[in-house]
PDB file of C-alpha atoms in Angstrom:
ATOM      1  CA  MET A   1       0.000   0.000   0.000  1.00 55.00           C
ATOM      2  CA  ALA A   2       2.792   2.382   0.724  1.00 56.00           C
ATOM      3  CA  GLN A   3       4.072   1.835  -2.798  1.00 58.00           C
ATOM      4  CA  GLN A   4       0.698   2.753  -4.285  1.00 61.00           C
ATOM      5  CA  ASN A   5       0.776   6.100  -2.525  1.00 60.00           C
ATOM      6  CA  LEU A   6       4.209   6.810  -3.980  1.00 60.00           C
ATOM      7  CA  LEU A   7       3.030   6.026  -7.486  1.00 63.00           C
ATOM      8  CA  LYS A   8       0.067   8.387  -7.386  1.00 65.00           C
ATOM      9  CA  LYS A   9       0.675  11.692  -9.077  1.00 66.00           C
ATOM     10  CA  LYS A  10      -0.005  14.872  -7.243  1.00 68.00           C
ATOM     11  CA  PRO A  11      -2.548  17.140  -8.862  1.00 67.00           C
ATOM     12  CA  THR A  12      -0.775  19.871 -10.755  1.00 71.00           C
ATOM     13  CA  THR A  13      -1.715  23.470 -10.302  1.00 73.00           C
ATOM     14  CA  LYS A  14      -1.252  26.074 -12.971  1.00 74.00           C
ATOM     15  CA  LYS A  15       1.128  28.880 -12.216  1.00 75.00           C
ATOM     16  CA  LYS A  16      -0.427  32.272 -12.161  1.00 78.00           C
ATOM     17  CA  SER A  17       1.158  34.537 -14.703  1.00 78.00           C
ATOM     18  CA  ILE A  18       1.973  37.977 -13.417  1.00 76.00           C
ATOM     19  CA  PRO A  19       1.669  40.731 -16.011  1.00 72.00           C
ATOM     20  CA  LYS A  20       5.142  41.945 -16.820  1.00 71.00           C
ATOM     21  CA  ARG A  21       6.092  45.534 -17.356  1.00 65.00           C
ATOM     22  CA  PRO A  22       7.400  46.126 -20.888  1.00 63.00           C
ATOM     23  CA  LYS A  23      11.098  46.896 -21.006  1.00 69.00           C
ATOM     24  CA  THR A  24      11.261  48.786 -24.297  1.00 73.00           C
ATOM     25  CA  GLY A  25       9.157  51.132 -26.364  1.00 78.00           C
ATOM     26  CA  LEU A  26       6.628  53.783 -25.435  1.00 83.00           C
ATOM     27  CA  LYS A  27       4.816  51.566 -22.937  1.00 83.00           C
ATOM     28  CA  ALA A  28       7.984  51.131 -20.910  1.00 82.00           C
ATOM     29  CA  ILE A  29       8.392  54.810 -20.078  1.00 85.00           C
ATOM     30  CA  PRO A  30       7.849  55.323 -16.349  1.00 83.00           C
ATOM     31  CA  LEU A  31       5.475  58.203 -15.769  1.00 86.00           C
ATOM     32  CA  ASP A  32       6.305  58.539 -12.080  1.00 87.00           C
ATOM     33  CA  ARG A  33       9.710  60.094 -12.792  1.00 88.00           C
ATOM     34  CA  ASN A  34      10.455  63.611 -14.055  1.00 89.00           C
ATOM     35  CA  PHE A  35      10.595  64.900 -17.635  1.00 90.00           C
ATOM     36  CA  ARG A  36      14.395  64.876 -17.721  1.00 91.00           C
ATOM     37  CA  TYR A  37      14.333  61.090 -17.232  1.00 91.00           C
ATOM     38  CA  CYS A  38      11.630  60.731 -19.885  1.00 90.00           C
ATOM     39  CA  ARG A  39      13.711  62.709 -22.392  1.00 90.00           C
ATOM     40  CA  ALA A  40      16.792  60.585 -21.682  1.00 91.00           C
ATOM     41  CA  PHE A  41      14.680  57.444 -22.028  1.00 90.00           C
ATOM     42  CA  PHE A  42      13.524  58.598 -25.475  1.00 90.00           C
ATOM     43  CA  GLN A  43      17.122  59.119 -26.559  1.00 89.00           C
ATOM     44  CA  GLU A  44      18.272  55.724 -25.341  1.00 88.00           C
ATOM     45  CA  GLU A  45      15.416  53.234 -25.503  1.00 88.00           C
ATOM     46  CA  VAL A  46      12.642  54.253 -27.908  1.00 89.00           C
ATOM     47  CA  ASP A  47      12.847  53.164 -31.555  1.00 89.00           C
ATOM     48  CA  GLN A  48      12.860  55.784 -34.277  1.00 91.00           C
ATOM     49  CA  LYS A  49       9.740  54.321 -35.872  1.00 92.00           C
ATOM     50  CA  ASP A  50       7.838  54.883 -32.601  1.00 92.00           C
ATOM     51  CA  ILE A  51       9.119  58.458 -32.416  1.00 92.00           C
ATOM     52  CA  ILE A  52       8.078  59.101 -36.018  1.00 94.00           C
ATOM     53  CA  LYS A  53       4.592  57.705 -35.421  1.00 94.00           C
ATOM     54  CA  LEU A  54       4.143  59.769 -32.258  1.00 93.00           C
ATOM     55  CA  CYS A  55       5.227  62.997 -33.982  1.00 94.00           C
ATOM     56  CA  LYS A  56       3.087  62.415 -37.068  1.00 95.00           C
ATOM     57  CA  ASP A  57       0.007  61.654 -34.973  1.00 95.00           C
ATOM     58  CA  TYR A  58       0.575  64.859 -33.029  1.00 94.00           C
ATOM     59  CA  VAL A  59       0.908  66.905 -36.234  1.00 94.00           C
ATOM     60  CA  ARG A  60      -2.360  65.447 -37.547  1.00 95.00           C
ATOM     61  CA  LYS A  61      -4.161  66.385 -34.317  1.00 94.00           C
ATOM     62  CA  ALA A  62      -2.622  69.782 -33.586  1.00 92.00           C
ATOM     63  CA  PHE A  63      -2.559  71.455 -37.013  1.00 94.00           C
ATOM     64  CA  SER A  64      -5.113  72.182 -39.699  1.00 95.00           C
ATOM     65  CA  LYS A  65      -5.346  69.814 -42.641  1.00 94.00           C
ATOM     66  CA  SER A  66      -3.387  72.015 -45.050  1.00 95.00           C
ATOM     67  CA  GLU A  67      -0.664  72.751 -42.489  1.00 95.00           C
ATOM     68  CA  ALA A  68      -0.435  69.076 -41.537  1.00 95.00           C
ATOM     69  CA  GLN A  69      -0.036  68.073 -45.194  1.00 95.00           C
ATOM     70  CA  ALA A  70       2.827  70.544 -45.604  1.00 95.00           C
ATOM     71  CA  ILE A  71       4.543  69.331 -42.424  1.00 94.00           C
ATOM     72  CA  LEU A  72       4.061  65.645 -43.223  1.00 94.00           C
ATOM     73  CA  ALA A  73       5.605  66.172 -46.676  1.00 95.00           C
ATOM     74  CA  ASN A  74       9.008  66.339 -44.974  1.00 94.00           C
ATOM     75  CA  PRO A  75      11.253  63.261 -44.988  1.00 93.00           C
ATOM     76  CA  GLU A  76      10.823  60.814 -42.128  1.00 91.00           C
ATOM     77  CA  TYR A  77      14.181  61.557 -40.544  1.00 91.00           C
ATOM     78  CA  HIS A  78      12.990  65.094 -39.756  1.00 92.00           C
ATOM     79  CA  PHE A  79      10.492  63.626 -37.303  1.00 90.00           C
ATOM     80  CA  SER A  80      12.992  61.397 -35.510  1.00 88.00           C
ATOM     81  CA  MET A  81      15.938  63.791 -35.533  1.00 90.00           C
ATOM     82  CA  TYR A  82      15.102  65.480 -32.229  1.00 88.00           C
ATOM     83  CA  SER A  83      13.881  62.948 -29.713  1.00 88.00           C
ATOM     84  CA  GLY A  84      13.305  65.703 -27.137  1.00 88.00           C
ATOM     85  CA  ARG A  85      10.360  66.963 -29.169  1.00 90.00           C
ATOM     86  CA  ALA A  86       8.804  63.516 -29.197  1.00 92.00           C
ATOM     87  CA  ALA A  87       9.393  63.233 -25.451  1.00 91.00           C
ATOM     88  CA  SER A  88       7.602  66.534 -24.872  1.00 91.00           C
ATOM     89  CA  ILE A  89       4.681  65.405 -27.060  1.00 92.00           C
ATOM     90  CA  PHE A  90       4.462  62.179 -25.073  1.00 92.00           C
ATOM     91  CA  TRP A  91       4.647  64.053 -21.759  1.00 91.00           C
ATOM     92  CA  GLU A  92       1.987  66.546 -22.824  1.00 91.00           C
ATOM     93  CA  ASN A  93      -0.326  63.802 -24.156  1.00 90.00           C
ATOM     94  CA  HIS A  94      -0.324  62.207 -20.705  1.00 89.00           C
ATOM     95  CA  GLY A  95      -1.223  65.533 -19.057  1.00 89.00           C
ATOM     96  CA  LEU A  96       1.927  65.748 -16.960  1.00 88.00           C
ATOM     97  CA  THR A  97       3.555  69.028 -15.946  1.00 86.00           C
ATOM     98  CA  PHE A  98       6.996  70.135 -17.057  1.00 86.00           C
ATOM     99  CA  GLU A  99       9.491  71.058 -14.358  1.00 84.00           C
ATOM    100  CA  GLU A 100      11.389  74.353 -14.263  1.00 85.00           C
ATOM    101  CA  PRO A 101      14.083  74.076 -16.967  1.00 84.00           C
ATOM    102  CA  PHE A 102      11.587  72.605 -19.457  1.00 81.00           C
ATOM    103  CA  GLN A 103       8.720  75.099 -19.123  1.00 78.00           C
ATOM    104  CA  GLU A 104       9.296  76.290 -22.705  1.00 76.00           C
ATOM    105  CA  TYR A 105       8.285  72.981 -24.307  1.00 69.00           C
ATOM    106  CA  PRO A 106       4.480  73.351 -24.224  1.00 64.00           C
ATOM    107  CA  GLU A 107       4.603  76.654 -26.142  1.00 61.00           C
TER     108      GLU A 107
END
């Protein structure tokens, strides 16, 4: 009888999967830090294609149709050249405030 107990399999339980925080891209930017960290994160971690998409979406929303067409006629590298602009667009889209040295960005 003791051998029968050893041969029985224990019921397996499924592991609960914990949602993981993304480590790259726009979703990985921590919003609890300051804008300086966000700007540095854009320079280091965010892909250029994400920066381009963010800037183009902002241009479509913020400008009139004729102005947006003229701006979007520029080559793609013009949108990814300055990652600080994309960081400020991201920061402003989330409704966060800019600290003292960066007060000029929203204008």
